[in-house]
Amino acid sequence: MGRIAAVVPAAGRGERFGANRAKQFLPLNGMPVLIWSLRALQSHPDLEEIVLVTGHEDLAYTRKLVEEFGLWKVTRVVEGGQTRQESVHMGLRILDPRTRLVLIHDAVRPLVESSLLVQMVETALGGTAVVPAVQVTDTIKVVDDAGFVQKTPGRENLRAVQTPQVFPYQVIMEAYEKASREGFLGTDDASLVERLGHKVKVVEGSSQNIKITHPQDMMLAEAILRQKGGSGPDTGLNLRVGTGYDLHLLVPGRKLMLGGVEVRSDLGSYGHSDGDALIHSIIDALLGAAGLGDIGSHFPDTDPRYRDVDSRVLLRKVLGNLRKKGVAIINVDATIVLEQPRLAPYLDRMKNTLAADLKLDPSLVNIKAKTNEGVGPVGKGQAVAASTVVLVRVDRRLE
Ligand code: CTP
Ligand code: MG
């Protein structure tokens, strides 16, 4: 079929929106606008690569977002220019010359539906340029500089165009090069292709595929999401929960490791590894959320490699596996049950250690400690137990 790529311009300043942060970085239902747009593109099965174009000062932050949200199809984040046209041009230039089709999609059209993307690509594979458009509802007038109506074009033939606009790569490259040579500045990508004398096919766009331009557009986007309700690829929500539990006997002559922190105690946890019950319960919760079984199947206690192993090493391994599968952690909440010593003085260190390993902000990791009120083996000080709940987001279909 040939390579299909996308260029997403996100280097604008959002002057009409007027917030103190560019609109593509503002949250829409908890997720930055540009992440919604990128996720929608990423969900197209045949799209291989996304080049994201952003402002110089936002490069590092944008790369962090891309990593954090598991946008593995974003292969490059590059610096844009003064105008949208320049920004898109920067992105187009660095695409693989073997690219067959390019989708150009505004970072600020977060609600584009998968079905529209599929239809656009299908049409463009026929070899033509394609743009989505909707009927205009207002009457449009051409007005002169003095503020008088010059003429009123018939509404039947007027359309408001959206993105993504899809082009054969050679055609759009040629159009951009020519426009740049001749100093032509268009307000969309297709207008550059029209100047080459190429035909541009118009397909029915979507009323939901709005561009966030003014603050009220954000309110409209929120209302659209509310009305759609539920979850699914189109709303970007794909959450899973996992629980984990672990218990270790307490014996003399061993360290007591909890959350990667050594707790001063006469008794330590017995186990093949370092016996960190808290980390083991977190690992089980993570594996559970991702549908990947449990700690025993990944790190068997018959394997000599894991004798006395630092459980943080295992945790980081699991995290690497989850990342490869497109699973991102949202938050972790855990409880340790230990009769003594009191764990309060250690909890902050555990939280910070775990947050660093999980690459989460510490506010998203919560560690609690309780005693078992003298009841049962844990209450008698014979064992330490821990349980965990995690919430994750899945950005790819899990096998
Ligand atoms: N864009 C870009 N580089 C620019 C200007 C715009 O990549 N120099 C991007 C925007 O980030 C946005 C898309 O092009 O994703 C559409 O542009 P627009 O809605 O006009 O966004 P802004 O230019 O940011 O807004 P404004 O015109 O109100 O300042
Ligand atoms: Mg603009």
mmCIF file of N, CA, C and O and ligand atoms in Angstrom, residues 9-17 23-24 53 81-84 87-88 106-108 211-213, ligand 1:
data_model
loop_
_atom_site.group_PDB
_atom_site.id
_atom_site.type_symbol
_atom_site.label_atom_id
_atom_site.label_comp_id
_atom_site.label_asym_id
_atom_site.label_seq_id
_atom_site.Cartn_x
_atom_site.Cartn_y
_atom_site.Cartn_z
ATOM 1 N N PRO A 9 0.693 20.218 12.592
ATOM 2 C CA PRO A 9 1.215 21.517 13.016
ATOM 3 C C PRO A 9 0.657 21.898 14.387
ATOM 4 O O PRO A 9 -0.555 21.902 14.584
ATOM 5 N N ALA A 10 1.550 22.171 15.319
ATOM 6 C CA ALA A 10 1.149 22.548 16.687
ATOM 7 C C ALA A 10 2.086 23.641 17.193
ATOM 8 O O ALA A 10 2.500 23.646 18.342
ATOM 9 N N ALA A 11 2.443 24.565 16.293
ATOM 10 C CA ALA A 11 3.403 25.604 16.674
ATOM 11 C C ALA A 11 2.746 26.977 16.785
ATOM 12 O O ALA A 11 3.430 27.989 16.903
ATOM 13 N N GLY A 12 1.410 27.002 16.752
ATOM 14 C CA GLY A 12 0.706 28.295 16.834
ATOM 15 C C GLY A 12 0.688 28.823 18.255
ATOM 16 O O GLY A 12 0.995 28.110 19.210
ATOM 17 N N ARG A 13 0.325 30.095 18.381
ATOM 18 C CA ARG A 13 0.291 30.717 19.709
ATOM 19 C C ARG A 13 -1.115 30.892 20.254
ATOM 20 O O ARG A 13 -1.307 31.341 21.378
ATOM 21 N N GLY A 14 -2.099 30.614 19.430
ATOM 22 C CA GLY A 14 -3.484 30.709 19.893
ATOM 23 C C GLY A 14 -3.859 32.113 20.302
ATOM 24 O O GLY A 14 -4.459 32.320 21.359
ATOM 25 N N GLU A 15 -3.532 33.098 19.451
ATOM 26 C CA GLU A 15 -3.816 34.488 19.820
ATOM 27 C C GLU A 15 -5.309 34.768 19.947
ATOM 28 O O GLU A 15 -5.746 35.466 20.853
ATOM 29 N N ARG A 16 -6.103 34.196 19.033
ATOM 30 C CA ARG A 16 -7.543 34.443 19.115
ATOM 31 C C ARG A 16 -8.145 33.801 20.363
ATOM 32 O O ARG A 16 -9.119 34.262 20.909
ATOM 33 N N PHE A 17 -7.574 32.695 20.806
ATOM 34 C CA PHE A 17 -8.072 32.022 22.016
ATOM 35 C C PHE A 17 -7.771 32.878 23.245
ATOM 36 O O PHE A 17 -8.580 33.000 24.163
ATOM 37 N N LYS A 23 -3.383 27.078 23.005
ATOM 38 C CA LYS A 23 -4.595 26.249 23.164
ATOM 39 C C LYS A 23 -4.357 24.755 22.964
ATOM 40 O O LYS A 23 -5.025 23.927 23.565
ATOM 41 N N GLN A 24 -3.372 24.372 22.141
ATOM 42 C CA GLN A 24 -3.141 22.941 21.898
ATOM 43 C C GLN A 24 -2.658 22.209 23.152
ATOM 44 O O GLN A 24 -2.726 20.991 23.224
ATOM 45 N N VAL A 53 4.949 19.132 14.786
ATOM 46 C CA VAL A 53 5.705 20.376 14.640
ATOM 47 C C VAL A 53 5.267 21.338 15.731
ATOM 48 O O VAL A 53 4.068 21.602 15.878
ATOM 49 N N GLY A 81 7.497 27.158 12.298
ATOM 50 C CA GLY A 81 7.855 28.494 11.816
ATOM 51 C C GLY A 81 6.841 29.536 12.238
ATOM 52 O O GLY A 81 6.004 29.303 13.112
ATOM 53 N N GLN A 82 6.919 30.693 11.599
ATOM 54 C CA GLN A 82 6.081 31.835 11.961
ATOM 55 C C GLN A 82 4.620 31.656 11.543
ATOM 56 O O GLN A 82 3.724 32.244 12.131
ATOM 57 N N THR A 83 4.400 30.904 10.464
ATOM 58 C CA THR A 83 3.028 30.697 9.989
ATOM 59 C C THR A 83 2.745 29.205 9.968
ATOM 60 O O THR A 83 3.667 28.385 9.986
ATOM 61 N N ARG A 84 1.445 28.871 9.925
ATOM 62 C CA ARG A 84 1.073 27.460 9.834
ATOM 63 C C ARG A 84 1.722 26.824 8.614
ATOM 64 O O ARG A 84 2.221 25.697 8.670
ATOM 65 N N SER A 87 5.229 25.963 9.237
ATOM 66 C CA SER A 87 5.317 24.823 10.159
ATOM 67 C C SER A 87 5.054 23.512 9.430
ATOM 68 O O SER A 87 5.794 22.537 9.593
ATOM 69 N N VAL A 88 4.006 23.487 8.620
ATOM 70 C CA VAL A 88 3.691 22.259 7.884
ATOM 71 C C VAL A 88 4.856 21.918 6.941
ATOM 72 O O VAL A 88 5.262 20.758 6.829
ATOM 73 N N ASP A 106 -4.576 19.572 11.846
ATOM 74 C CA ASP A 106 -4.364 20.563 12.905
ATOM 75 C C ASP A 106 -4.333 19.900 14.276
ATOM 76 O O ASP A 106 -5.209 19.093 14.588
ATOM 77 N N ALA A 107 -3.359 20.306 15.093
ATOM 78 C CA ALA A 107 -3.304 19.793 16.472
ATOM 79 C C ALA A 107 -4.542 20.204 17.258
ATOM 80 O O ALA A 107 -4.839 19.625 18.296
ATOM 81 N N VAL A 108 -5.245 21.205 16.753
ATOM 82 C CA VAL A 108 -6.378 21.752 17.508
ATOM 83 C C VAL A 108 -7.728 21.286 16.953
ATOM 84 O O VAL A 108 -8.740 21.966 17.118
ATOM 85 N N LYS A 211 -12.594 23.043 14.986
ATOM 86 C CA LYS A 211 -11.255 23.562 15.297
ATOM 87 C C LYS A 211 -11.378 24.430 16.543
ATOM 88 O O LYS A 211 -12.236 25.317 16.602
ATOM 89 N N ILE A 212 -10.532 24.183 17.518
ATOM 90 C CA ILE A 212 -10.528 25.014 18.715
ATOM 91 C C ILE A 212 -9.854 26.337 18.347
ATOM 92 O O ILE A 212 -8.646 26.372 18.110
ATOM 93 N N THR A 213 -10.655 27.390 18.264
ATOM 94 C CA THR A 213 -10.118 28.706 17.905
ATOM 95 C C THR A 213 -10.360 29.710 19.031
ATOM 96 O O THR A 213 -9.454 30.418 19.449
HETATM 97 N N1 CTP B 1 0.174 26.474 13.639
HETATM 98 C C1 CTP B 1 1.530 26.135 13.502
HETATM 99 N N2 CTP B 1 2.467 27.117 13.296
HETATM 100 C C2 CTP B 1 2.102 28.418 13.239
HETATM 101 C C3 CTP B 1 0.748 28.762 13.361
HETATM 102 C C4 CTP B 1 -0.203 27.760 13.554
HETATM 103 O O1 CTP B 1 1.876 24.953 13.573
HETATM 104 N N3 CTP B 1 3.054 29.327 13.067
HETATM 105 C C5 CTP B 1 -0.812 25.409 13.917
HETATM 106 C C6 CTP B 1 -1.589 25.647 15.198
HETATM 107 O O2 CTP B 1 -0.837 25.232 16.334
HETATM 108 C C7 CTP B 1 -2.844 24.858 14.976
HETATM 109 C C8 CTP B 1 -3.045 24.895 13.476
HETATM 110 O O3 CTP B 1 -1.804 25.349 12.919
HETATM 111 O O4 CTP B 1 -2.702 23.509 15.382
HETATM 112 C C9 CTP B 1 -4.196 25.796 13.066
HETATM 113 O O5 CTP B 1 -3.894 27.142 13.349
HETATM 114 P P1 CTP B 1 -4.769 28.160 14.201
HETATM 115 O O6 CTP B 1 -6.058 27.571 14.578
HETATM 116 O O7 CTP B 1 -4.754 29.455 13.491
HETATM 117 O O8 CTP B 1 -3.903 28.239 15.568
HETATM 118 P P2 CTP B 1 -3.057 29.456 16.123
HETATM 119 O O9 CTP B 1 -2.265 30.065 15.025
HETATM 120 O O10 CTP B 1 -2.344 28.926 17.296
HETATM 121 O O11 CTP B 1 -4.193 30.447 16.635
HETATM 122 P P3 CTP B 1 -4.333 32.011 16.290
HETATM 123 O O12 CTP B 1 -4.357 32.110 14.788
HETATM 124 O O13 CTP B 1 -5.593 32.414 16.949
HETATM 125 O O14 CTP B 1 -3.134 32.680 16.890
#
